PDB file of N, CA, C and O in Angstrom:
ATOM      1  N   MET O  45      76.432   2.418  45.241  1.00  0.00           N
ATOM      2  CA  MET O  45      76.447   2.713  44.112  1.00  0.00           C
ATOM      3  C   MET O  45      76.553   3.341  43.219  1.00  0.00           C
ATOM      4  O   MET O  45      75.536   4.276  43.934  1.00  0.00           O
ATOM      5  N   GLU O  46      77.301   4.115  42.355  1.00  0.00           N
ATOM      6  CA  GLU O  46      76.972   5.393  41.960  1.00  0.00           C
ATOM      7  C   GLU O  46      75.839   5.575  40.171  1.00  0.00           C
ATOM      8  O   GLU O  46      75.061   6.260  40.842  1.00  0.00           O
ATOM      9  N   GLY O  47      75.709   4.179  39.896  1.00  0.00           N
ATOM     10  CA  GLY O  47      75.096   4.548  38.840  1.00  0.00           C
ATOM     11  C   GLY O  47      75.103   3.482  37.921  1.00  0.00           C
ATOM     12  O   GLY O  47      76.070   2.664  37.707  1.00  0.00           O
ATOM     13  N   ALA O  48      74.447   3.376  36.957  1.00  0.00           N
ATOM     14  CA  ALA O  48      74.234   2.314  35.770  1.00  0.00           C
ATOM     15  C   ALA O  48      74.898   2.827  34.427  1.00  0.00           C
ATOM     16  O   ALA O  48      74.480   4.197  34.391  1.00  0.00           O
ATOM     17  N   THR O  49      76.054   2.172  33.879  1.00  0.00           N
ATOM     18  CA  THR O  49      76.269   3.059  32.557  1.00  0.00           C
ATOM     19  C   THR O  49      75.843   2.296  31.233  1.00  0.00           C
ATOM     20  O   THR O  49      75.867   1.318  31.302  1.00  0.00           O
ATOM     21  N   LEU O  50      75.573   3.043  30.247  1.00  0.00           N
ATOM     22  CA  LEU O  50      74.994   2.382  28.926  1.00  0.00           C
ATOM     23  C   LEU O  50      76.534   2.470  28.123  1.00  0.00           C
ATOM     24  O   LEU O  50      76.551   3.866  27.854  1.00  0.00           O
ATOM     25  N   SER O  51      76.933   1.781  28.149  1.00  0.00           N
ATOM     26  CA  SER O  51      78.386   1.588  27.473  1.00  0.00           C
ATOM     27  C   SER O  51      78.068   1.613  25.609  1.00  0.00           C
ATOM     28  O   SER O  51      79.084   2.073  25.193  1.00  0.00           O
ATOM     29  N   ASP O  52      77.378   0.990  25.226  1.00  0.00           N
ATOM     30  CA  ASP O  52      77.139   0.366  24.136  1.00  0.00           C
ATOM     31  C   ASP O  52      75.861   0.664  23.560  1.00  0.00           C
ATOM     32  O   ASP O  52      75.236   1.054  24.147  1.00  0.00           O
ATOM     33  N   PRO O  53      75.435   0.116  23.689  1.00  0.00           N
ATOM     34  CA  PRO O  53      74.471  -0.413  23.350  1.00  0.00           C
ATOM     35  C   PRO O  53      72.931  -0.310  23.307  1.00  0.00           C
ATOM     36  O   PRO O  53      72.301  -1.257  23.138  1.00  0.00           O
ATOM     37  N   LEU O  54      72.434   0.594  22.492  1.00  0.00           N
ATOM     38  CA  LEU O  54      70.991   0.326  22.082  1.00  0.00           C
ATOM     39  C   LEU O  54      71.015   0.547  20.407  1.00  0.00           C
ATOM     40  O   LEU O  54      70.577   1.382  19.737  1.00  0.00           O
ATOM     41  N   ALA O  55      71.952  -0.188  19.831  1.00  0.00           N
ATOM     42  CA  ALA O  55      72.307  -0.358  18.646  1.00  0.00           C
ATOM     43  C   ALA O  55      70.983  -1.049  17.871  1.00  0.00           C
ATOM     44  O   ALA O  55      70.815  -0.924  17.108  1.00  0.00           O
ATOM     45  N   ILE O  56      70.355  -2.108  18.957  1.00  0.00           N
ATOM     46  CA  ILE O  56      68.987  -2.633  18.499  1.00  0.00           C
ATOM     47  C   ILE O  56      67.938  -1.868  18.416  1.00  0.00           C
ATOM     48  O   ILE O  56      67.509  -1.790  17.639  1.00  0.00           O
ATOM     49  N   VAL O  57      68.271  -0.829  19.562  1.00  0.00           N
ATOM     50  CA  VAL O  57      66.857   0.322  19.193  1.00  0.00           C
ATOM     51  C   VAL O  57      67.008   0.840  18.045  1.00  0.00           C
ATOM     52  O   VAL O  57      65.926   1.254  17.142  1.00  0.00           O
ATOM     53  N   ASP O  58      68.496   1.430  17.522  1.00  0.00           N
ATOM     54  CA  ASP O  58      68.460   1.933  15.917  1.00  0.00           C
ATOM     55  C   ASP O  58      68.025   0.930  15.106  1.00  0.00           C
ATOM     56  O   ASP O  58      67.600   0.969  14.211  1.00  0.00           O
ATOM     57  N   TYR O  59      68.542  -0.410  15.134  1.00  0.00           N
ATOM     58  CA  TYR O  59      67.901  -0.818  13.706  1.00  0.00           C
ATOM     59  C   TYR O  59      66.172  -0.962  14.107  1.00  0.00           C
ATOM     60  O   TYR O  59      65.410  -1.238  12.799  1.00  0.00           O
ATOM     61  N   ILE O  60      65.976  -1.245  14.883  1.00  0.00           N
ATOM     62  CA  ILE O  60      64.248  -1.632  15.256  1.00  0.00           C
ATOM     63  C   ILE O  60      63.491   0.217  14.453  1.00  0.00           C
ATOM     64  O   ILE O  60      62.553   0.083  13.971  1.00  0.00           O
ATOM     65  N   SER O  61      64.387   1.544  14.744  1.00  0.00           N
ATOM     66  CA  SER O  61      63.608   2.755  14.358  1.00  0.00           C
ATOM     67  C   SER O  61      63.692   2.472  13.068  1.00  0.00           C
ATOM     68  O   SER O  61      62.792   3.614  12.439  1.00  0.00           O
ATOM     69  N   GLY O  62      64.214   2.052  12.200  1.00  0.00           N
ATOM     70  CA  GLY O  62      64.105   2.003  10.503  1.00  0.00           C
ATOM     71  C   GLY O  62      63.066   1.540  10.231  1.00  0.00           C
ATOM     72  O   GLY O  62      62.510   2.108   9.249  1.00  0.00           O
ATOM     73  N   ASP O  63      62.046   0.438  11.099  1.00  0.00           N
ATOM     74  CA  ASP O  63      61.134   0.062  10.581  1.00  0.00           C
ATOM     75  C   ASP O  63      59.990   0.628  11.576  1.00  0.00           C
ATOM     76  O   ASP O  63      58.587   1.078  10.934  1.00  0.00           O
ATOM     77  N   ASN O  64      60.408   1.122  12.492  1.00  0.00           N
ATOM     78  CA  ASN O  64      59.567   1.778  13.376  1.00  0.00           C
ATOM     79  C   ASN O  64      59.477   2.813  14.785  1.00  0.00           C
ATOM     80  O   ASN O  64      59.879   2.210  15.950  1.00  0.00           O
ATOM     81  N   PRO O  65      60.377   4.025  14.348  1.00  0.00           N
ATOM     82  CA  PRO O  65      60.288   4.919  15.372  1.00  0.00           C
ATOM     83  C   PRO O  65      59.960   4.641  17.061  1.00  0.00           C
ATOM     84  O   PRO O  65      60.531   4.922  17.648  1.00  0.00           O
ATOM     85  N   TYR O  66      58.663   4.944  16.836  1.00  0.00           N
ATOM     86  CA  TYR O  66      57.718   4.319  17.838  1.00  0.00           C
ATOM     87  C   TYR O  66      58.048   3.324  18.726  1.00  0.00           C
ATOM     88  O   TYR O  66      58.571   3.571  19.902  1.00  0.00           O
ATOM     89  N   THR O  67      57.955   2.373  18.306  1.00  0.00           N
ATOM     90  CA  THR O  67      58.213   1.103  19.230  1.00  0.00           C
ATOM     91  C   THR O  67      59.418   1.163  19.494  1.00  0.00           C
ATOM     92  O   THR O  67      59.627   0.597  20.594  1.00  0.00           O
ATOM     93  N   ALA O  68      60.583   1.584  18.805  1.00  0.00           N
ATOM     94  CA  ALA O  68      62.178   1.651  19.317  1.00  0.00           C
ATOM     95  C   ALA O  68      62.288   2.625  20.331  1.00  0.00           C
ATOM     96  O   ALA O  68      62.758   2.239  21.602  1.00  0.00           O
ATOM     97  N   GLN O  69      61.373   3.401  20.287  1.00  0.00           N
ATOM     98  CA  GLN O  69      61.245   4.315  21.819  1.00  0.00           C
ATOM     99  C   GLN O  69      60.798   3.986  22.658  1.00  0.00           C
ATOM    100  O   GLN O  69      61.406   4.315  23.782  1.00  0.00           O
ATOM    101  N   ILE O  70      59.943   3.383  22.799  1.00  0.00           N
ATOM    102  CA  ILE O  70      59.353   2.592  24.094  1.00  0.00           C
ATOM    103  C   ILE O  70      60.331   1.440  24.329  1.00  0.00           C
ATOM    104  O   ILE O  70      60.609   1.234  25.507  1.00  0.00           O
ATOM    105  N   LEU O  71      60.903   0.696  23.385  1.00  0.00           N
ATOM    106  CA  LEU O  71      61.701  -0.732  24.263  1.00  0.00           C
ATOM    107  C   LEU O  71      62.688   0.559  24.636  1.00  0.00           C
ATOM    108  O   LEU O  71      63.493   0.338  25.877  1.00  0.00           O
ATOM    109  N   LYS O  72      63.706   1.540  24.070  1.00  0.00           N
ATOM    110  CA  LYS O  72      64.332   2.196  24.452  1.00  0.00           C
ATOM    111  C   LYS O  72      63.751   2.741  26.096  1.00  0.00           C
ATOM    112  O   LYS O  72      64.846   2.468  27.041  1.00  0.00           O
ATOM    113  N   ASP O  73      62.848   3.689  26.294  1.00  0.00           N
ATOM    114  CA  ASP O  73      62.490   3.947  27.547  1.00  0.00           C
ATOM    115  C   ASP O  73      62.413   2.827  28.143  1.00  0.00           C
ATOM    116  O   ASP O  73      62.824   3.045  29.650  1.00  0.00           O
ATOM    117  N   GLU O  74      61.882   1.702  27.902  1.00  0.00           N
ATOM    118  CA  GLU O  74      61.761   0.482  28.471  1.00  0.00           C
ATOM    119  C   GLU O  74      63.279  -0.061  29.672  1.00  0.00           C
ATOM    120  O   GLU O  74      63.780  -0.030  30.782  1.00  0.00           O
ATOM    121  N   ILE O  75      64.489  -0.019  28.068  1.00  0.00           N
ATOM    122  CA  ILE O  75      65.584  -0.465  28.981  1.00  0.00           C
ATOM    123  C   ILE O  75      65.987   0.555  29.987  1.00  0.00           C
ATOM    124  O   ILE O  75      66.608   0.176  30.611  1.00  0.00           O
ATOM    125  N   GLU O  76      65.942   1.561  29.463  1.00  0.00           N
ATOM    126  CA  GLU O  76      66.510   2.735  30.713  1.00  0.00           C
ATOM    127  C   GLU O  76      66.205   2.609  31.568  1.00  0.00           C
ATOM    128  O   GLU O  76      66.416   2.979  32.570  1.00  0.00           O
ATOM    129  N   ALA O  77      64.539   2.868  31.882  1.00  0.00           N
ATOM    130  CA  ALA O  77      63.703   2.840  33.368  1.00  0.00           C
ATOM    131  C   ALA O  77      64.659   1.302  33.970  1.00  0.00           C
ATOM    132  O   ALA O  77      64.745   1.786  35.467  1.00  0.00           O
ATOM    133  N   MET O  78      64.595   0.271  33.181  1.00  0.00           N
ATOM    134  CA  MET O  78      64.903  -0.926  34.233  1.00  0.00           C
ATOM    135  C   MET O  78      66.917  -0.845  34.498  1.00  0.00           C
ATOM    136  O   MET O  78      66.684  -1.271  35.691  1.00  0.00           O
ATOM    137  N   VAL O  79      67.088  -0.695  33.805  1.00  0.00           N
ATOM    138  CA  VAL O  79      68.823  -0.532  33.602  1.00  0.00           C
ATOM    139  C   VAL O  79      69.212   0.556  35.042  1.00  0.00           C
ATOM    140  O   VAL O  79      70.103   0.325  35.545  1.00  0.00           O
ATOM    141  N   SER O  80      68.131   1.570  34.870  1.00  0.00           N
ATOM    142  CA  SER O  80      68.206   2.920  36.236  1.00  0.00           C
ATOM    143  C   SER O  80      68.145   2.009  37.397  1.00  0.00           C
ATOM    144  O   SER O  80      68.860   2.887  38.578  1.00  0.00           O
ATOM    145  N   CYS O  81      67.606   0.947  37.602  1.00  0.00           N
ATOM    146  CA  CYS O  81      67.616   0.307  38.718  1.00  0.00           C
ATOM    147  C   CYS O  81      68.427  -0.542  38.707  1.00  0.00           C
ATOM    148  O   CYS O  81      68.604  -1.141  40.263  1.00  0.00           O
ATOM    149  N   LEU O  82      69.352  -0.739  38.086  1.00  0.00           N
ATOM    150  CA  LEU O  82      69.872  -1.812  38.735  1.00  0.00           C
ATOM    151  C   LEU O  82      70.971  -1.379  39.847  1.00  0.00           C
ATOM    152  O   LEU O  82      71.482  -2.359  40.489  1.00  0.00           O
ATOM    153  N   PRO O  83      71.719  -0.326  40.217  1.00  0.00           N
ATOM    154  CA  PRO O  83      72.518  -0.174  41.044  1.00  0.00           C
ATOM    155  C   PRO O  83      72.137  -0.123  42.220  1.00  0.00           C
ATOM    156  O   PRO O  83      72.310  -0.645  43.422  1.00  0.00           O
ATOM    157  N   GLU O  84      70.449  -0.163  42.315  1.00  0.00           N
ATOM    158  CA  GLU O  84      70.166  -0.634  43.732  1.00  0.00           C
ATOM    159  C   GLU O  84      69.997  -2.041  44.030  1.00  0.00           C
ATOM    160  O   GLU O  84      69.989  -2.663  45.684  1.00  0.00           O
ATOM    161  N   HIS O  85      69.543  -3.004  42.991  1.00  0.00           N
ATOM    162  CA  HIS O  85      69.596  -4.378  43.006  1.00  0.00           C
ATOM    163  C   HIS O  85      70.466  -5.139  41.645  1.00  0.00           C
ATOM    164  O   HIS O  85      69.635  -5.617  41.165  1.00  0.00           O
ATOM    165  N   PRO O  86      71.796  -4.681  41.785  1.00  0.00           N
ATOM    166  CA  PRO O  86      72.481  -5.553  40.973  1.00  0.00           C
ATOM    167  C   PRO O  86      72.337  -6.774  40.860  1.00  0.00           C
ATOM    168  O   PRO O  86      72.371  -7.542  39.717  1.00  0.00           O
ATOM    169  N   GLN O  87      72.059  -7.581  41.597  1.00  0.00           N
ATOM    170  CA  GLN O  87      71.754  -9.118  41.702  1.00  0.00           C
ATOM    171  C   GLN O  87      70.441  -9.663  41.690  1.00  0.00           C
ATOM    172  O   GLN O  87      70.692 -10.666  41.903  1.00  0.00           O
ATOM    173  N   LEU O  88      69.511  -8.856  41.725  1.00  0.00           N
ATOM    174  CA  LEU O  88      68.343  -9.297  41.057  1.00  0.00           C
ATOM    175  C   LEU O  88      68.279 -10.425  39.961  1.00  0.00           C
ATOM    176  O   LEU O  88      67.536 -11.041  39.630  1.00  0.00           O
ATOM    177  N   TYR O  89      68.792 -10.029  38.782  1.00  0.00           N
ATOM    178  CA  TYR O  89      68.695 -10.954  37.676  1.00  0.00           C
ATOM    179  C   TYR O  89      69.690 -11.936  37.664  1.00  0.00           C
ATOM    180  O   TYR O  89      70.534 -12.064  38.405  1.00  0.00           O
ATOM    181  N   ARG O  90      69.396 -12.818  36.980  1.00  0.00           N
ATOM    182  CA  ARG O  90      70.076 -14.064  36.657  1.00  0.00           C
ATOM    183  C   ARG O  90      71.405 -14.059  36.360  1.00  0.00           C
ATOM    184  O   ARG O  90      72.009 -12.845  35.684  1.00  0.00           O
ATOM    185  N   MET O  91      72.725 -14.974  36.714  1.00  0.00           N
ATOM    186  CA  MET O  91      73.659 -15.096  35.860  1.00  0.00           C
ATOM    187  C   MET O  91      73.910 -15.285  34.967  1.00  0.00           C
ATOM    188  O   MET O  91      73.112 -15.922  34.475  1.00  0.00           O
ATOM    189  N   GLY O  92      74.655 -14.547  34.185  1.00  0.00           N
ATOM    190  CA  GLY O  92      74.938 -14.559  32.812  1.00  0.00           C
ATOM    191  C   GLY O  92      75.819 -15.755  32.039  1.00  0.00           C
ATOM    192  O   GLY O  92      76.623 -16.640  32.662  1.00  0.00           O
ATOM    193  N   ARG O  93      75.270 -16.025  30.969  1.00  0.00           N
ATOM    194  CA  ARG O  93      76.418 -16.974  30.655  1.00  0.00           C
ATOM    195  C   ARG O  93      77.478 -16.848  30.115  1.00  0.00           C
ATOM    196  O   ARG O  93      78.423 -17.669  29.838  1.00  0.00           O
ATOM    197  N   VAL O  94      78.055 -15.573  30.729  1.00  0.00           N
ATOM    198  CA  VAL O  94      79.417 -15.625  30.595  1.00  0.00           C
ATOM    199  C   VAL O  94      79.855 -15.086  32.063  1.00  0.00           C
ATOM    200  O   VAL O  94      78.946 -14.282  32.368  1.00  0.00           O
ATOM    201  N   LYS O  95      80.986 -15.264  32.392  1.00  0.00           N
ATOM    202  CA  LYS O  95      81.470 -15.275  33.435  1.00  0.00           C
ATOM    203  C   LYS O  95      81.706 -13.839  33.957  1.00  0.00           C
ATOM    204  O   LYS O  95      82.055 -13.256  33.174  1.00  0.00           O
ATOM    205  N   GLY O  96      81.185 -13.616  35.015  1.00  0.00           N
ATOM    206  CA  GLY O  96      81.167 -12.135  35.640  1.00  0.00           C
ATOM    207  C   GLY O  96      80.131 -11.574  35.096  1.00  0.00           C
ATOM    208  O   GLY O  96      80.291  -9.900  35.554  1.00  0.00           O
ATOM    209  N   THR O  97      79.211 -11.554  34.256  1.00  0.00           N
ATOM    210  CA  THR O  97      77.821 -10.899  33.711  1.00  0.00           C
ATOM    211  C   THR O  97      76.628 -11.742  34.370  1.00  0.00           C
ATOM    212  O   THR O  97      76.566 -12.627  35.227  1.00  0.00           O
ATOM    213  N   ARG O  98      75.756 -10.723  34.519  1.00  0.00           N
ATOM    214  CA  ARG O  98      74.488 -11.353  34.414  1.00  0.00           C
ATOM    215  C   ARG O  98      74.026 -10.662  33.294  1.00  0.00           C
ATOM    216  O   ARG O  98      73.888  -9.864  32.567  1.00  0.00           O
ATOM    217  N   GLU O  99      72.124 -11.005  33.566  1.00  0.00           N
ATOM    218  CA  GLU O  99      71.428 -11.159  32.533  1.00  0.00           C
ATOM    219  C   GLU O  99      69.840 -10.036  32.807  1.00  0.00           C
ATOM    220  O   GLU O  99      69.472 -11.235  33.389  1.00  0.00           O
ATOM    221  N   MET O 100      69.564  -9.642  32.488  1.00  0.00           N
ATOM    222  CA  MET O 100      68.808  -8.845  32.914  1.00  0.00           C
ATOM    223  C   MET O 100      67.562  -9.044  31.381  1.00  0.00           C
ATOM    224  O   MET O 100      67.802  -8.423  30.422  1.00  0.00           O
ATOM    225  N   ILE O 101      66.376  -9.728  31.552  1.00  0.00           N
ATOM    226  CA  ILE O 101      65.009  -9.854  30.549  1.00  0.00           C
ATOM    227  C   ILE O 101      64.433  -8.544  30.686  1.00  0.00           C
ATOM    228  O   ILE O 101      63.627  -8.481  31.367  1.00  0.00           O
ATOM    229  N   VAL O 102      64.479  -7.905  29.534  1.00  0.00           N
ATOM    230  CA  VAL O 102      63.766  -6.806  29.805  1.00  0.00           C
ATOM    231  C   VAL O 102      62.115  -7.134  28.937  1.00  0.00           C
ATOM    232  O   VAL O 102      61.181  -6.676  29.740  1.00  0.00           O
ATOM    233  N   ARG O 103      62.089  -7.738  28.015  1.00  0.00           N
ATOM    234  CA  ARG O 103      61.034  -8.287  27.308  1.00  0.00           C
ATOM    235  C   ARG O 103      61.389  -9.783  26.865  1.00  0.00           C
ATOM    236  O   ARG O 103      62.481 -10.103  26.843  1.00  0.00           O
ATOM    237  N   PRO O 104      60.578 -10.297  26.357  1.00  0.00           N
ATOM    238  CA  PRO O 104      61.197 -11.907  26.350  1.00  0.00           C
ATOM    239  C   PRO O 104      62.316 -12.035  24.921  1.00  0.00           C
ATOM    240  O   PRO O 104      62.607 -12.967  25.290  1.00  0.00           O
ATOM    241  N   ASN O 105      62.304 -10.848  24.081  1.00  0.00           N
ATOM    242  CA  ASN O 105      63.156 -11.539  23.310  1.00  0.00           C
ATOM    243  C   ASN O 105      64.456 -10.458  23.365  1.00  0.00           C
ATOM    244  O   ASN O 105      65.110 -10.033  22.366  1.00  0.00           O
ATOM    245  N   TYR O 106      64.497  -9.623  24.382  1.00  0.00           N
ATOM    246  CA  TYR O 106      65.609  -8.291  24.720  1.00  0.00           C
ATOM    247  C   TYR O 106      66.225  -8.589  25.991  1.00  0.00           C
ATOM    248  O   TYR O 106      65.527  -8.694  27.151  1.00  0.00           O
ATOM    249  N   ILE O 107      67.519  -8.873  26.040  1.00  0.00           N
ATOM    250  CA  ILE O 107      68.352  -9.409  27.013  1.00  0.00           C
ATOM    251  C   ILE O 107      69.437  -8.013  27.399  1.00  0.00           C
ATOM    252  O   ILE O 107      69.804  -7.684  26.116  1.00  0.00           O
ATOM    253  N   VAL O 108      69.748  -8.026  28.387  1.00  0.00           N
ATOM    254  CA  VAL O 108      70.901  -6.574  28.800  1.00  0.00           C
ATOM    255  C   VAL O 108      71.761  -7.544  29.612  1.00  0.00           C
ATOM    256  O   VAL O 108      71.356  -8.189  30.988  1.00  0.00           O
ATOM    257  N   VAL O 109      72.974  -7.159  28.990  1.00  0.00           N
ATOM    258  CA  VAL O 109      74.040  -8.094  29.601  1.00  0.00           C
ATOM    259  C   VAL O 109      74.688  -7.141  30.563  1.00  0.00           C
ATOM    260  O   VAL O 109      75.219  -5.806  29.733  1.00  0.00           O
ATOM    261  N   TYR O 110      75.112  -7.336  31.561  1.00  0.00           N
ATOM    262  CA  TYR O 110      75.939  -6.422  32.599  1.00  0.00           C
ATOM    263  C   TYR O 110      76.463  -6.856  33.376  1.00  0.00           C
ATOM    264  O   TYR O 110      76.627  -8.295  33.418  1.00  0.00           O
ATOM    265  N   THR O 111      77.861  -5.873  33.784  1.00  0.00           N
ATOM    266  CA  THR O 111      78.543  -6.527  34.968  1.00  0.00           C
ATOM    267  C   THR O 111      78.341  -5.641  36.036  1.00  0.00           C
ATOM    268  O   THR O 111      77.923  -4.320  35.628  1.00  0.00           O
ATOM    269  N   GLU O 112      79.061  -6.010  37.116  1.00  0.00           N
ATOM    270  CA  GLU O 112      79.060  -4.777  38.496  1.00  0.00           C
ATOM    271  C   GLU O 112      79.800  -5.036  39.266  1.00  0.00           C
ATOM    272  O   GLU O 112      81.099  -6.042  39.265  1.00  0.00           O
ATOM    273  N   ASP O 113      80.476  -3.621  39.810  1.00  0.00           N
ATOM    274  CA  ASP O 113      81.133  -4.038  40.889  1.00  0.00           C
ATOM    275  C   ASP O 113      81.233  -3.067  41.909  1.00  0.00           C
ATOM    276  O   ASP O 113      79.656  -2.467  41.467  1.00  0.00           O
ATOM    277  N   PRO O 114      81.619  -2.816  42.940  1.00  0.00           N
ATOM    278  CA  PRO O 114      81.292  -2.015  44.183  1.00  0.00           C
ATOM    279  C   PRO O 114      80.810  -0.713  43.656  1.00  0.00           C
ATOM    280  O   PRO O 114      79.955  -0.334  44.663  1.00  0.00           O
ATOM    281  N   HIS O 115      81.114  -0.123  42.859  1.00  0.00           N
ATOM    282  CA  HIS O 115      80.597   1.299  42.485  1.00  0.00           C
ATOM    283  C   HIS O 115      79.521   1.607  41.587  1.00  0.00           C
ATOM    284  O   HIS O 115      79.232   2.890  41.631  1.00  0.00           O
ATOM    285  N   SER O 116      79.887   0.323  40.806  1.00  0.00           N
ATOM    286  CA  SER O 116      78.453   0.738  39.473  1.00  0.00           C
ATOM    287  C   SER O 116      78.367  -0.480  38.841  1.00  0.00           C
ATOM    288  O   SER O 116      78.884  -1.509  39.140  1.00  0.00           O
ATOM    289  N   VAL O 117      77.288  -0.391  37.883  1.00  0.00           N
ATOM    290  CA  VAL O 117      76.845  -1.372  37.013  1.00  0.00           C
ATOM    291  C   VAL O 117      77.123  -1.126  35.429  1.00  0.00           C
ATOM    292  O   VAL O 117      76.741   0.400  35.491  1.00  0.00           O
ATOM    293  N   THR O 118      77.658  -1.537  34.563  1.00  0.00           N
ATOM    294  CA  THR O 118      78.328  -1.150  33.106  1.00  0.00           C
ATOM    295  C   THR O 118      76.840  -2.066  32.297  1.00  0.00           C
ATOM    296  O   THR O 118      77.343  -3.324  32.431  1.00  0.00           O
ATOM    297  N   VAL O 119      76.665  -2.049  31.306  1.00  0.00           N
ATOM    298  CA  VAL O 119      75.823  -2.470  30.151  1.00  0.00           C
ATOM    299  C   VAL O 119      76.893  -2.654  29.653  1.00  0.00           C
ATOM    300  O   VAL O 119      77.751  -1.849  28.910  1.00  0.00           O
ATOM    301  N   GLN O 120      76.988  -3.934  29.300  1.00  0.00           N
ATOM    302  CA  GLN O 120      77.690  -4.641  28.715  1.00  0.00           C
ATOM    303  C   GLN O 120      77.180  -4.863  26.771  1.00  0.00           C
ATOM    304  O   GLN O 120      77.656  -4.519  25.726  1.00  0.00           O
ATOM    305  N   ARG O 121      76.199  -5.343  26.406  1.00  0.00           N
ATOM    306  CA  ARG O 121      75.372  -5.708  25.316  1.00  0.00           C
ATOM    307  C   ARG O 121      74.017  -5.713  25.534  1.00  0.00           C
ATOM    308  O   ARG O 121      73.756  -5.997  26.838  1.00  0.00           O
ATOM    309  N   VAL O 122      72.772  -5.044  24.850  1.00  0.00           N
ATOM    310  CA  VAL O 122      71.458  -5.149  24.726  1.00  0.00           C
ATOM    311  C   VAL O 122      71.442  -6.465  23.307  1.00  0.00           C
ATOM    312  O   VAL O 122      71.678  -5.703  22.556  1.00  0.00           O
ATOM    313  N   LEU O 123      70.709  -7.356  23.815  1.00  0.00           N
ATOM    314  CA  LEU O 123      70.370  -7.897  22.763  1.00  0.00           C
ATOM    315  C   LEU O 123      69.201  -8.956  22.384  1.00  0.00           C
ATOM    316  O   LEU O 123      68.067  -8.672  22.811  1.00  0.00           O
ATOM    317  N   HIS O 124      69.226  -9.190  21.176  1.00  0.00           N
ATOM    318  CA  HIS O 124      68.291  -9.782  20.751  1.00  0.00           C
ATOM    319  C   HIS O 124      68.517 -11.087  20.958  1.00  0.00           C
ATOM    320  O   HIS O 124      69.355 -11.560  21.067  1.00  0.00           O
ATOM    321  N   SER O 125      67.240 -12.220  21.570  1.00  0.00           N
ATOM    322  CA  SER O 125      67.549 -13.182  21.813  1.00  0.00           C
ATOM    323  C   SER O 125      68.216 -14.133  20.698  1.00  0.00           C
ATOM    324  O   SER O 125      68.559 -15.361  21.070  1.00  0.00           O
ATOM    325  N   ALA O 126      67.278 -13.828  19.543  1.00  0.00           N
ATOM    326  CA  ALA O 126      68.032 -14.261  18.260  1.00  0.00           C
ATOM    327  C   ALA O 126      69.520 -14.260  18.101  1.00  0.00           C
ATOM    328  O   ALA O 126      70.217 -15.145  17.649  1.00  0.00           O
ATOM    329  N   GLN O 127      70.222 -13.373  18.560  1.00  0.00           N
ATOM    330  CA  GLN O 127      71.282 -13.112  18.542  1.00  0.00           C
ATOM    331  C   GLN O 127      72.301 -14.276  19.175  1.00  0.00           C
ATOM    332  O   GLN O 127      71.920 -14.652  20.443  1.00  0.00           O
ATOM    333  N   LYS O 128      73.191 -14.803  18.737  1.00  0.00           N
ATOM    334  CA  LYS O 128      74.349 -15.548  19.227  1.00  0.00           C
ATOM    335  C   LYS O 128      75.064 -14.907  20.269  1.00  0.00           C
ATOM    336  O   LYS O 128      75.335 -13.605  20.078  1.00  0.00           O
ATOM    337  N   TRP O 129      74.981 -15.701  21.593  1.00  0.00           N
ATOM    338  CA  TRP O 129      75.569 -14.956  22.513  1.00  0.00           C
ATOM    339  C   TRP O 129      75.792 -16.055  23.725  1.00  0.00           C
ATOM    340  O   TRP O 129      75.157 -16.802  23.882  1.00  0.00           O
ATOM    341  N   PRO O 130      77.196 -16.463  24.248  1.00  0.00           N
ATOM    342  CA  PRO O 130      78.150 -15.320  23.952  1.00  0.00           C
ATOM    343  C   PRO O 130      79.246 -15.658  22.555  1.00  0.00           C
ATOM    344  O   PRO O 130      79.167 -16.299  21.899  1.00  0.00           O
TER     345      PRO O 130
END
């Protein structure tokens, strides 16, 4: 696999930064670090609630929804667990 692509998705980090930029930056760094490992182990995380996706828990309240193909991993959404999904 070539790499992981963040296509959306750090809108939640933007939202948090309004209240606490430092915490938002830590969350962003954590998400990026975990996403960077997805190409090597894309099937490590649970099957997603939407067919064809997988879900990686970053923290108890944050979920990265992604898809994979033979060449890449694409992040579809970064969600707070309180958000309705799908």
